[in-house]
Coordinates of C-alpha atoms in Angstrom, one line a residue:
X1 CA 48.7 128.3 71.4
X2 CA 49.6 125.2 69.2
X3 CA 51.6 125.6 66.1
X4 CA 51.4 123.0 62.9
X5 CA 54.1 123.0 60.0
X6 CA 51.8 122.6 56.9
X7 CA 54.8 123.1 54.7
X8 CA 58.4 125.0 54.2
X9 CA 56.2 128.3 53.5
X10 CA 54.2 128.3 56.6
X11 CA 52.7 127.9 59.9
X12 CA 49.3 126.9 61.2
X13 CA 48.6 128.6 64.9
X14 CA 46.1 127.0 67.2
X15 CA 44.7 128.3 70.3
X16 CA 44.1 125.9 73.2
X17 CA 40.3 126.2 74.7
X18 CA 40.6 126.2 78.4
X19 CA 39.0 123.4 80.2
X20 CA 35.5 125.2 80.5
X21 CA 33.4 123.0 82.9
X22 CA 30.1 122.6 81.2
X23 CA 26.8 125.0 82.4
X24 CA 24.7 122.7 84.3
X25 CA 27.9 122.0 86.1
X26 CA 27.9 125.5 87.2
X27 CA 24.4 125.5 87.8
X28 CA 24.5 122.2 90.2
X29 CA 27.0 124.0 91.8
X30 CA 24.7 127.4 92.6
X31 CA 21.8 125.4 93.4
X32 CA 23.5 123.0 96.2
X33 CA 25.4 126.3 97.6
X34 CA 22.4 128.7 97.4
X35 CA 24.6 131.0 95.6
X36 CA 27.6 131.1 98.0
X37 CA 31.3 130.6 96.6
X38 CA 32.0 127.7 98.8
X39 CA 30.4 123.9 98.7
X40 CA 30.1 122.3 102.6
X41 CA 30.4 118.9 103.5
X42 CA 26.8 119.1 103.9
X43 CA 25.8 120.9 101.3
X44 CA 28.3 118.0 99.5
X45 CA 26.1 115.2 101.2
X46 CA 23.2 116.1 99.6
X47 CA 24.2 116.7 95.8
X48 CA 25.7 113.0 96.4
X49 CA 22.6 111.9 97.6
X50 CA 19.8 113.6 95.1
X51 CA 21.7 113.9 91.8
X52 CA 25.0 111.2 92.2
X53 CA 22.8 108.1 93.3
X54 CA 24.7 107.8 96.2
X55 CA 21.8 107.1 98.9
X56 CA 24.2 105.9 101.2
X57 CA 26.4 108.4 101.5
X58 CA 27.2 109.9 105.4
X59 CA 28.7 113.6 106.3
X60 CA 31.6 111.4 106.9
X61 CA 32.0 110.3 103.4
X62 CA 31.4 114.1 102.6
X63 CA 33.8 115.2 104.8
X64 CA 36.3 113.0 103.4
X65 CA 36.2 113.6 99.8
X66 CA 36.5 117.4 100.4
X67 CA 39.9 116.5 102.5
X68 CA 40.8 114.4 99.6
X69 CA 40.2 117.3 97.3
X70 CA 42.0 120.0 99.1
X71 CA 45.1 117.4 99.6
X72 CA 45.1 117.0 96.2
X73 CA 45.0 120.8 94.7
X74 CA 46.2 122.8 97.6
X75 CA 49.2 122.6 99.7
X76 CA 48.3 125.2 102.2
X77 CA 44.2 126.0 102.5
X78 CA 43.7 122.2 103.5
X79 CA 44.6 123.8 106.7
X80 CA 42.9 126.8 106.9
X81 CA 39.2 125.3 105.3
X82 CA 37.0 122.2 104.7
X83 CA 34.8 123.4 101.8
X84 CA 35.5 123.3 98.0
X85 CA 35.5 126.0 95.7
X86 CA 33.1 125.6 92.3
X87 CA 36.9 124.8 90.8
X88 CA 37.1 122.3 93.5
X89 CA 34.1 121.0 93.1
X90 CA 34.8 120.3 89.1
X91 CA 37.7 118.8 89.7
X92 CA 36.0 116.2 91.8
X93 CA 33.7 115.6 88.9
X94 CA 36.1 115.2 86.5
X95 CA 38.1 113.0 88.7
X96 CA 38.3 108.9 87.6
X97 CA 40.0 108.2 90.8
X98 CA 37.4 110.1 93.0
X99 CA 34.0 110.2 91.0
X100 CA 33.4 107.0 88.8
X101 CA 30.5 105.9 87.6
X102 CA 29.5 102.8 89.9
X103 CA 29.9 102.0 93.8
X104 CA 33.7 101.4 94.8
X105 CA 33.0 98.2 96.7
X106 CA 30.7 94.8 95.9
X107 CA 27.6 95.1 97.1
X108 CA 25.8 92.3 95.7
X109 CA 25.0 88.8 96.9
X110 CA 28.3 86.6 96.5
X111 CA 26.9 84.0 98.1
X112 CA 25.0 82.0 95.1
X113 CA 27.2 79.5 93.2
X114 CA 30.2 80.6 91.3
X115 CA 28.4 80.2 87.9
X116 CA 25.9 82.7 89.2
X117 CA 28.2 85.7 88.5
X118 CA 29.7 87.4 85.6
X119 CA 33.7 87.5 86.1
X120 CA 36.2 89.5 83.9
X121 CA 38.1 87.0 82.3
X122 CA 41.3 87.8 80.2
X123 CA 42.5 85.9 77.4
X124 CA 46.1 84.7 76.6
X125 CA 46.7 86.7 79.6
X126 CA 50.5 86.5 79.0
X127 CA 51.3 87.8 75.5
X128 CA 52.8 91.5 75.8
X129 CA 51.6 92.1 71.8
X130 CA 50.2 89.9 69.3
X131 CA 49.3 86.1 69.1
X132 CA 52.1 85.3 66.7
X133 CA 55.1 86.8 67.1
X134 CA 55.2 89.0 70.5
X135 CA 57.0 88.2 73.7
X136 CA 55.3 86.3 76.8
X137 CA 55.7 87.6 80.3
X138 CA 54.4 87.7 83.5
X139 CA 54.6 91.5 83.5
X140 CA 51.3 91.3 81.6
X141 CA 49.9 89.0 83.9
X142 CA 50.2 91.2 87.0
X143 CA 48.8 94.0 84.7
X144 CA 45.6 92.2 84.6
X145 CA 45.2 91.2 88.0
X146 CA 46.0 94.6 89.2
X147 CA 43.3 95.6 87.1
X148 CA 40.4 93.4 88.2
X149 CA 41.0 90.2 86.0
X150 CA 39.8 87.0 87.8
X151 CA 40.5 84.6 85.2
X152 CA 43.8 84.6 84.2
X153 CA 44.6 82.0 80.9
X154 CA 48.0 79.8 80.3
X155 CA 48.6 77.6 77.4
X156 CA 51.7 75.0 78.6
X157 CA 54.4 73.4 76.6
X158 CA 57.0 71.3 77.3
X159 CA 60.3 73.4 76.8
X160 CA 62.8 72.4 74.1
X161 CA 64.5 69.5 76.4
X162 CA 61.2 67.8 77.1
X163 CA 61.9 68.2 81.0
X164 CA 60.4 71.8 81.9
X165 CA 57.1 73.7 81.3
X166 CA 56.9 76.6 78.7
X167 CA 53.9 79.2 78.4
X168 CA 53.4 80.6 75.5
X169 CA 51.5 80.7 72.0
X170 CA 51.6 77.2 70.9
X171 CA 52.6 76.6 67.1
X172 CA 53.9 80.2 66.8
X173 CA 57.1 82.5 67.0
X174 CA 56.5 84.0 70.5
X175 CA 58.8 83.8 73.1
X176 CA 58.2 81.4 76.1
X177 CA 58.0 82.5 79.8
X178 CA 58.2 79.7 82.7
X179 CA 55.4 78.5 84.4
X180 CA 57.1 79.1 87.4
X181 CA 57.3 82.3 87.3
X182 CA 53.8 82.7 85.9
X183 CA 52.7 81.1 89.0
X184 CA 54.6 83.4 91.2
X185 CA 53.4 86.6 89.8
X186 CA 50.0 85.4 90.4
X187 CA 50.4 84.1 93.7
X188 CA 51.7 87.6 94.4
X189 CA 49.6 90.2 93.0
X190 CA 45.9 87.7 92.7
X191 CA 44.0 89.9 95.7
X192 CA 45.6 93.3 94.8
X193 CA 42.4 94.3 93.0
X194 CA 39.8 92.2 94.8
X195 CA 39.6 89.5 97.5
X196 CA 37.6 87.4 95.4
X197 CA 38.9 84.2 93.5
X198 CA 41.5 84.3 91.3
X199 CA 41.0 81.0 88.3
X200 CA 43.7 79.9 85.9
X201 CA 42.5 78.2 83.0
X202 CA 45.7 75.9 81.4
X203 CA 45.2 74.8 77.9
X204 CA 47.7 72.2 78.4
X205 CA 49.5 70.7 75.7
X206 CA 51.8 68.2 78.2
X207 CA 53.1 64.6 78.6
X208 CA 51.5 63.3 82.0
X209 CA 55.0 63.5 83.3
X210 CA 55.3 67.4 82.8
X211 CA 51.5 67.1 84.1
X212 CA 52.4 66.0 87.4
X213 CA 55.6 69.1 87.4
X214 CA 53.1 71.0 87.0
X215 CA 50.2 70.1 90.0
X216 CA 54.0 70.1 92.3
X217 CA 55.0 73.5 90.9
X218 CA 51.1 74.6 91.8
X219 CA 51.1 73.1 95.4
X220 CA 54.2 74.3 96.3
X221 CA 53.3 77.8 95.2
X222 CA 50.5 78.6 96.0
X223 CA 50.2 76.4 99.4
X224 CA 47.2 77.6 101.4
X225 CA 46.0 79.5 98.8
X226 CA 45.2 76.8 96.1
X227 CA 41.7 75.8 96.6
X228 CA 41.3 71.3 96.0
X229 CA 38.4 70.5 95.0
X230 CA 35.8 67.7 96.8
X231 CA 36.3 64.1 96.4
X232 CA 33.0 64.0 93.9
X233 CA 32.7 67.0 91.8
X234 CA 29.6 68.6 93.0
X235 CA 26.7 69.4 90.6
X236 CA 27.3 73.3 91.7
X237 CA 30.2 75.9 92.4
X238 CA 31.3 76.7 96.0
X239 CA 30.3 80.9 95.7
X240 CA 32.8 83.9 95.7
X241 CA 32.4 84.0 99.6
X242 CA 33.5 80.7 100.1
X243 CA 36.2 81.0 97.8
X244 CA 37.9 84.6 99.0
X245 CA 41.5 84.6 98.5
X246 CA 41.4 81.5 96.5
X247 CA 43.3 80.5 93.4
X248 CA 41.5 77.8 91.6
X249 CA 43.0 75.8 88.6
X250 CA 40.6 75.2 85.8
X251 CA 41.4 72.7 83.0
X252 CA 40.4 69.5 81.3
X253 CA 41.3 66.1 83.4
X254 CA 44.1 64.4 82.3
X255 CA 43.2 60.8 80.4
X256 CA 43.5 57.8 83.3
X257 CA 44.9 55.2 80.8
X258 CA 47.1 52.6 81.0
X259 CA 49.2 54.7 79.0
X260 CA 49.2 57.2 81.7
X261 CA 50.3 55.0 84.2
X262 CA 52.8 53.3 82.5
X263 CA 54.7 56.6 82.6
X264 CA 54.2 56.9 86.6
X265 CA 55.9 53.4 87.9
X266 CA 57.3 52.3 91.3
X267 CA 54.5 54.2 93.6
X268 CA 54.8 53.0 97.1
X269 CA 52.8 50.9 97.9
X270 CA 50.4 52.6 100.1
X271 CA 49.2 54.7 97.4
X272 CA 46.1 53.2 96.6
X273 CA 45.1 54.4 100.1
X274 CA 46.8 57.4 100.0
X275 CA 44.6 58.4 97.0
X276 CA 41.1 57.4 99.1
X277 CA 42.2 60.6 101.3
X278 CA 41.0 64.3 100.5
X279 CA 43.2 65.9 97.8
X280 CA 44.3 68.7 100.8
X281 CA 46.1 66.2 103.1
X282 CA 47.4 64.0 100.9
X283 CA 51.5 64.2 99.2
X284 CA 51.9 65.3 95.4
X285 CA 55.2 63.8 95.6
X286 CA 55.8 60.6 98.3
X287 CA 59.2 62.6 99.5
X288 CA 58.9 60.5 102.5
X289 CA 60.8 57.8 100.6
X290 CA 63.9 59.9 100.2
X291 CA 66.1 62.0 102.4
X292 CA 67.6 63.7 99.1
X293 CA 65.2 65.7 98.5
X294 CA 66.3 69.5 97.4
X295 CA 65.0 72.0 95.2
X296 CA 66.7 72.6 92.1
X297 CA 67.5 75.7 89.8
X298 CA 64.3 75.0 88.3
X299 CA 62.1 75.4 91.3
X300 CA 61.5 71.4 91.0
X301 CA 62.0 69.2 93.5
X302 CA 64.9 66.4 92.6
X303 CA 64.3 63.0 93.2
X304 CA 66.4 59.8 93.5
X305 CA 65.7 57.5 90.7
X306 CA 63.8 54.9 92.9
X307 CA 60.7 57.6 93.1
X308 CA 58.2 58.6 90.8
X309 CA 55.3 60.6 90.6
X310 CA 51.8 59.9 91.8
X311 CA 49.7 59.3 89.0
X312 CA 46.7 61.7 90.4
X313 CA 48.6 64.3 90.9
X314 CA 47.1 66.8 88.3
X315 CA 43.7 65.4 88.7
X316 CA 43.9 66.5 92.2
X317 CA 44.6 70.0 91.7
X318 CA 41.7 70.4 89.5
X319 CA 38.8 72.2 91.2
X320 CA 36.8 73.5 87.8
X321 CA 37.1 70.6 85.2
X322 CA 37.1 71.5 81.5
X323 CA 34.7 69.5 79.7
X324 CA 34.9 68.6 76.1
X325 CA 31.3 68.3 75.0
X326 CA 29.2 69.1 72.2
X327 CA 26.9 72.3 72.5
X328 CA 23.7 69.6 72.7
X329 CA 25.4 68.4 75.3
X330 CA 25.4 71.5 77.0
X331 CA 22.0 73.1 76.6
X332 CA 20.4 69.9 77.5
X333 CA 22.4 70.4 80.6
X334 CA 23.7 66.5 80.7
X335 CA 26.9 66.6 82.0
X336 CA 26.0 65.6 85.6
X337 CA 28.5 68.1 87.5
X338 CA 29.6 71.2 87.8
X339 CA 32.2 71.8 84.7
X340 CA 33.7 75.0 82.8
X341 CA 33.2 74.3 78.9
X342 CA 34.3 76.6 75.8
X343 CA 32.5 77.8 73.2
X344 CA 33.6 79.8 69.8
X345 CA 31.8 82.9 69.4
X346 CA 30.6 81.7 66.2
X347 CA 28.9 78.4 67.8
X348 CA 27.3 80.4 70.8
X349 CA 26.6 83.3 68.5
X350 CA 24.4 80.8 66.2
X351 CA 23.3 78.5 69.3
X352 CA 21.5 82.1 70.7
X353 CA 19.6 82.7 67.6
X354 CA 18.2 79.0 67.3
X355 CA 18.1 77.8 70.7
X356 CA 18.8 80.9 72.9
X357 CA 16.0 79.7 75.7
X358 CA 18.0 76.5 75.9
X359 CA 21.1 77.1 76.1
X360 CA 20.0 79.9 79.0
X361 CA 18.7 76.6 80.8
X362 CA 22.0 74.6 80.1
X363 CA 24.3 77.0 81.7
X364 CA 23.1 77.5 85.1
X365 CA 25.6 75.2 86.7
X366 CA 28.1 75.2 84.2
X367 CA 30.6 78.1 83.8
X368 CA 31.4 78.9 80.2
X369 CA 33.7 80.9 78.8
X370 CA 33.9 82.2 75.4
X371 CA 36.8 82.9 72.6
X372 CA 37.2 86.1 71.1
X373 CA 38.2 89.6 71.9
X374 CA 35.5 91.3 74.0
X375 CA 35.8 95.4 74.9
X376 CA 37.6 96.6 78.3
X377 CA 34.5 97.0 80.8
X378 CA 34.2 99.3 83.9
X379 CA 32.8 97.8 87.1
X380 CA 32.6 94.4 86.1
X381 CA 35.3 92.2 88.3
X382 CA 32.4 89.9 89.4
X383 CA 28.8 91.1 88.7
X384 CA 25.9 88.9 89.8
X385 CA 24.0 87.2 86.8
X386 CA 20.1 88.6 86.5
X387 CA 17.7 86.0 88.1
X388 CA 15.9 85.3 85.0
X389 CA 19.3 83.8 84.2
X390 CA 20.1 81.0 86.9
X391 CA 15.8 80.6 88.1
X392 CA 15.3 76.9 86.5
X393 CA 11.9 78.0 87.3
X394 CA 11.8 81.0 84.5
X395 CA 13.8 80.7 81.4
X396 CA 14.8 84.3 79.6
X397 CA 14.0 83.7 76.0
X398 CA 16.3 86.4 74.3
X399 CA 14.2 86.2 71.3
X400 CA 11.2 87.3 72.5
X401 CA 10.6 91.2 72.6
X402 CA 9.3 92.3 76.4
X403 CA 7.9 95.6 77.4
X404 CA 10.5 98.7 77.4
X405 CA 10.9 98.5 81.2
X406 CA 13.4 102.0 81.5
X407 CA 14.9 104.4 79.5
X408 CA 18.9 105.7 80.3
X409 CA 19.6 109.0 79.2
X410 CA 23.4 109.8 78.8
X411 CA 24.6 113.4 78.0
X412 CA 28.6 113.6 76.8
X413 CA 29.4 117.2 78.2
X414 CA 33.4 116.8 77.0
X415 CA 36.6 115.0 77.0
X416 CA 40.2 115.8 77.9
X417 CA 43.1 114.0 78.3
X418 CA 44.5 113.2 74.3
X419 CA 46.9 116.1 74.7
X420 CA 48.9 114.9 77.6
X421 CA 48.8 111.1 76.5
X422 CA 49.4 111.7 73.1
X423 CA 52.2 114.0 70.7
X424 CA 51.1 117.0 69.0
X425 CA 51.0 114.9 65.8
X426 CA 49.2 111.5 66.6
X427 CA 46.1 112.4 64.9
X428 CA 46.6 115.0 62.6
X429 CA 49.9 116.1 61.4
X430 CA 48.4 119.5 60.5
X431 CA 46.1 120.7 62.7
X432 CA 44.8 119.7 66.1
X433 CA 42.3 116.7 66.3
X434 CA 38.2 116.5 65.4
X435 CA 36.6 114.0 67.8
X436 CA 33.3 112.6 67.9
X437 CA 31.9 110.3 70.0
X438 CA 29.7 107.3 69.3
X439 CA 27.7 105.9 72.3
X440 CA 25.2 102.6 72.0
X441 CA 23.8 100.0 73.6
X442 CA 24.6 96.6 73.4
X443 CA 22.5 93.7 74.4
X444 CA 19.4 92.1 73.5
X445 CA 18.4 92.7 70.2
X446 CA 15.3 95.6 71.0
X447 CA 17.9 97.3 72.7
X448 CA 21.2 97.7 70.7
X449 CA 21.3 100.9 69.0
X450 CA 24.7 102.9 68.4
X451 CA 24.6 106.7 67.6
X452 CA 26.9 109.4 67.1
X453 CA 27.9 113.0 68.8
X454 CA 28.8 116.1 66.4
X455 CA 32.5 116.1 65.2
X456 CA 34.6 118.9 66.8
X457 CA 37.3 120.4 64.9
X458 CA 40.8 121.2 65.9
X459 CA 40.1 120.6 69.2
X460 CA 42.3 118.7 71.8
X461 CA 39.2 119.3 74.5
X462 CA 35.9 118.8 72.9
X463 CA 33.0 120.2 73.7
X464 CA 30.1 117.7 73.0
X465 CA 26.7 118.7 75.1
X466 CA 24.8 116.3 73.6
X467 CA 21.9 114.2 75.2
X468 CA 20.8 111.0 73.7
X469 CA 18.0 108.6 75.1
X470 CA 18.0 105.0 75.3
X471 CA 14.6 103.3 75.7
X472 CA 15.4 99.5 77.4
X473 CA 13.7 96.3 77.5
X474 CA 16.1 94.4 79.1
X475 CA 18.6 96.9 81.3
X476 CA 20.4 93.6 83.0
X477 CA 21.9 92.3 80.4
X478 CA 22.3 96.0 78.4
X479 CA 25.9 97.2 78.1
X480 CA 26.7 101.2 77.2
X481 CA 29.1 101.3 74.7
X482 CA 31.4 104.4 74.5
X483 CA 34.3 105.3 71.5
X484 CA 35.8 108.4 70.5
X485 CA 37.0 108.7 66.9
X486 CA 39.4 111.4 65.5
X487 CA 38.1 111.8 61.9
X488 CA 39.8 112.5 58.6
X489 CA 38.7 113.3 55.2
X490 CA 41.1 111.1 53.2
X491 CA 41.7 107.5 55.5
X492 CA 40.2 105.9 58.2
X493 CA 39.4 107.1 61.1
X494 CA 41.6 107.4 64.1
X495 CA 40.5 105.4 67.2
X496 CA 40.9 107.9 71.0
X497 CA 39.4 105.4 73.3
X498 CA 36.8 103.0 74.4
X499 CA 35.0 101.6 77.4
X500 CA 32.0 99.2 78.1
X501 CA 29.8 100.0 81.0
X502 CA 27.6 97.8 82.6
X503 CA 23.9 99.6 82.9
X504 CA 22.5 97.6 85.7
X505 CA 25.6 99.0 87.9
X506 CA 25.6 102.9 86.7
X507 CA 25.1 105.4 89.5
X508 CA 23.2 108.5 88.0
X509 CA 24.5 111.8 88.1
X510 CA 27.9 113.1 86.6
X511 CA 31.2 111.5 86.5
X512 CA 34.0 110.6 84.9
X513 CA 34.5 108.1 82.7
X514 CA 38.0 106.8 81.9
X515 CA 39.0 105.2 78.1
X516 CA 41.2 102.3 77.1
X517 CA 43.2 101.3 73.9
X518 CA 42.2 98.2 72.2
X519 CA 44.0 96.4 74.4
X520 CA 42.1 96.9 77.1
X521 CA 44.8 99.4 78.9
X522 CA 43.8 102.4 80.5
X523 CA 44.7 105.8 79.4
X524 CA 46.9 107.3 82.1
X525 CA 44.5 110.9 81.3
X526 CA 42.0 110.1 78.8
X527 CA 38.2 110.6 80.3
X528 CA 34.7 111.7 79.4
X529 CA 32.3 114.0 81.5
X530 CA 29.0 112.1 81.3
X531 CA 25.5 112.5 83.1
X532 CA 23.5 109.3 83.6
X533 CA 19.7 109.7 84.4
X534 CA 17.1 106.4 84.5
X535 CA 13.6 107.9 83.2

């Protein structure tokens, strides 16, 4: 029972609806079972199988999940049985950590080129709030890898004596962090999540001075971990299997002017040979010059004043070049090499409607990456790109309307979660909250559609039961959209959650389906009991 203060005079009573698993639930339950009280391992093997998509799945796997289960709610019949109860068995459902909606491990092909796949990227990676006055840290950083970010982004500045490296917002009040110990927290938590590559994009805003700190700080971090590229830039990406537990440095090349090098004097005078040899085997720094070499506070190396840095040295670190190019430039596809470029979301919004087939064509070597917020997405680490994508012989032509090739139906049984993740008064100050959920598609234009569940009142665990049916032309590139709103009468409604899930890697059946703020964190409780089915 939940109680509301409405005024002085009196007090509004709630009572709190049990978590009721949904019907079919039950009735998945009775069929697998025959009508028994207790669920097998193999009776567990084949619900997996015929109604969770999982085709793979062993008695081993079965067995193993039903020891999870019992370790998890009992202390003392995990000894005494190895079959669940239909309680049991709803937990699992309902469980993020045991029953999500795609296949725990990659099982694609990683072996195409880098620009093949789709990779969660984060943005301003190291901000802890907002663009303009919040704090920078690596605390955010490590949030992101730990959560399956492969791209992690670092805007550098010079620090306010012109002799160390800053991150942080450029041109704004936020609080710098030190490259150093952005590099650190990367080099230390970059495979938690995933064994694949790890790529920092710099937006660097140096002197080539600081440039150079910077490719030493990155050498001597990262060591065998840093990934050089080639002599010659190659026209394609190595692929996520050549590159596993690589960390890749992605930015523009610094300008080779005379200007350049008249900031870099007094290299030895071996150097122009030294910089014939691969990047991997030859010195940032020529320390064999000096026998005072020591590593300051800093995490720099100190130098006599008779030794300089090597004017490659950044340029050698560079394995994915940033190039600045015009968008012609890129859909014709001219830039000769493999290069990351960046596009607004403005340009390549207005490039799609007037030259979508083009631009497709353009970026099949190149890896782009585009500004702008985009919504926290399940599953999606590193995804491989359709075919009609990165085939030079067939070019998808996003404009053109193609036959509906499946249809997805998603039913929203409930959601739980708001009341141990949130106060009694987030939403309502009165009364307990009224969700509704709105669930979409996004993608190609044929196939984006939003609708919108019945709102529940005063309900901390709605109860949806609602089926909808999405008819799709193009399920590769379609993404299922899901947000719960708490509605009121008299401002705008409350926001409970959000996810994006990639269709092409949903398992059918009935799992749980965890929700993120807008900034992309997870709720600790926060999850939806959906049922996916491809008709």
């Amino acid at each position: 029972m939940g109680s509301y203060r409405v005024c002085l005079c009196f007090t509004r009573r709630f009572g709190l609806i049990d978590l009721e698993p949904p019907s079919e639930v039950r009735d998945l339950f009775k069929k697998y079972t025959s009508g028994g009280a207790y669920m097998a391992p193999d009776q567990l093997r084949r619900f997996l199988v015929e109604v969770q998509g999982g085709h793979e799945t062993t008695i081993a796997d079965a067995e193993k999940i039903v020891e999870e289960v019992l370790n998890q709610r009992h202390h003392i019949a995990k000894f005494t049985r190895k079959s669940l109860t239909f309680d049991d068995f709803f937990y699992y459902l309902f469980s993020v950590d045991l029953n999500p909606p795609f296949k725990s491990q990659i099982h694609q092909d990683m072996t195409a080129p880098l620009s093949h796949y789709f990779i969660y990227t984060g943005h301003n990676s190291y901000l802890t709030g907002n663009q303009l006055t919040s704090d920078c840290s690596d605390k955010l950083i490590i949030k992101a890898l730990r959560q399956g970010v492969r791209v992690i982004e670092l805007d550098l500045w010079s620090n306010s004596n012109k002799d160390g490296i800053n991150v942080l917002h450029g041109r704004t009040l936020t609080t710098p962090v030190d490259l150093l110990t952005c590099l650190k927290a990367i080099k230390d938590h970059a495979f938690e999540s995933s064994e694949y590559p790890v790529i920092i994009t710099l937006e660097d805003h140096l002197k080539p001075r600081l440039q150079a700190k910077a490719a030493q700080m990155i050498t001597q971090t990262f060591g065998e971990f840093l990934y050089y590229p080639p002599s010659v830039y190659p026209e394609e990406f190595p692929s996520p299997e050549d590159l596993k537990h690589k960390i890749l440095i992605s930015t523009k090349p610094p300008k080779e002017c005379r200007q350049a090098e008249s900031d870099m004097v007094n290299v030895s005078s071996n150097s122009s040979e030294r910089d014939l040899e691969h990047p991997s085997q030859r010195k940032i720094i020529d320390m064999s010059e000096s026998e005072h070499d020591e590593i300051n506070g800093n995490g720099y190396i100190s130098q006599d004043k008779s030794q300089r840095f090597e004017p490659t040295a950044y340029k050698s670190v560079i394995a994915i070049p940033q190039r600045k190019c015009k968008l012609e430039e890129a859909i014709k596809n001219d830039l000769g090499k493999a290069v990351r470029i960046s596009l607004s979301e403005q340009k390549l919004e207005k490039a799609v409607v007037s030259q979508g087939q083009d631009l497709v064509r353009g970026m099949e070597k190149c890896s782009g990456k585009c500004t702008g917020c985009l919504e926290p997405m399940e599953g999606a680490v590193m995804s491989k790109k359709p075919d009609f994508l990165v085939d030079g012989n067939q070019v998808f032509d996003p404009k053109v309307k193609l036959p509906l090739k499946t249809k997805l139906k998603v039913k929203i049984y409930m959601g739980d979660g708001w009341r141990m993740d949130f106060k009694k008064t987030h939403f309502d100050k009165y009364s307990p909250p009224d969700f509704y959920t709105k669930v979409g598609i996004a993608g190609v234009p044929a196939d984006e559609t939003m609708q919108m569940t019945a709102i529940k009142d005063d309900q901390w665990i709605p109860i949806w039961n609602e089926e909808f049916t999405f008819p799709l032309t193009v399920p590769e590139l379609a993404l299922l959209r899901v947000e719960v709103h708490e509605h009121d009468n008299d401002k705008k409604d409350d926001f409970g959650g959000q996810t994006c899930l990639p269709v092409s890697e949903l398992r059918s059946g009935v799992h749980a389906i965890p929700l993120y703020s807008h900034k992309g964190e997870k709720y600790n409780s926060v999850k939806l009991l959906m049922r996916f089915e491809f008709v």
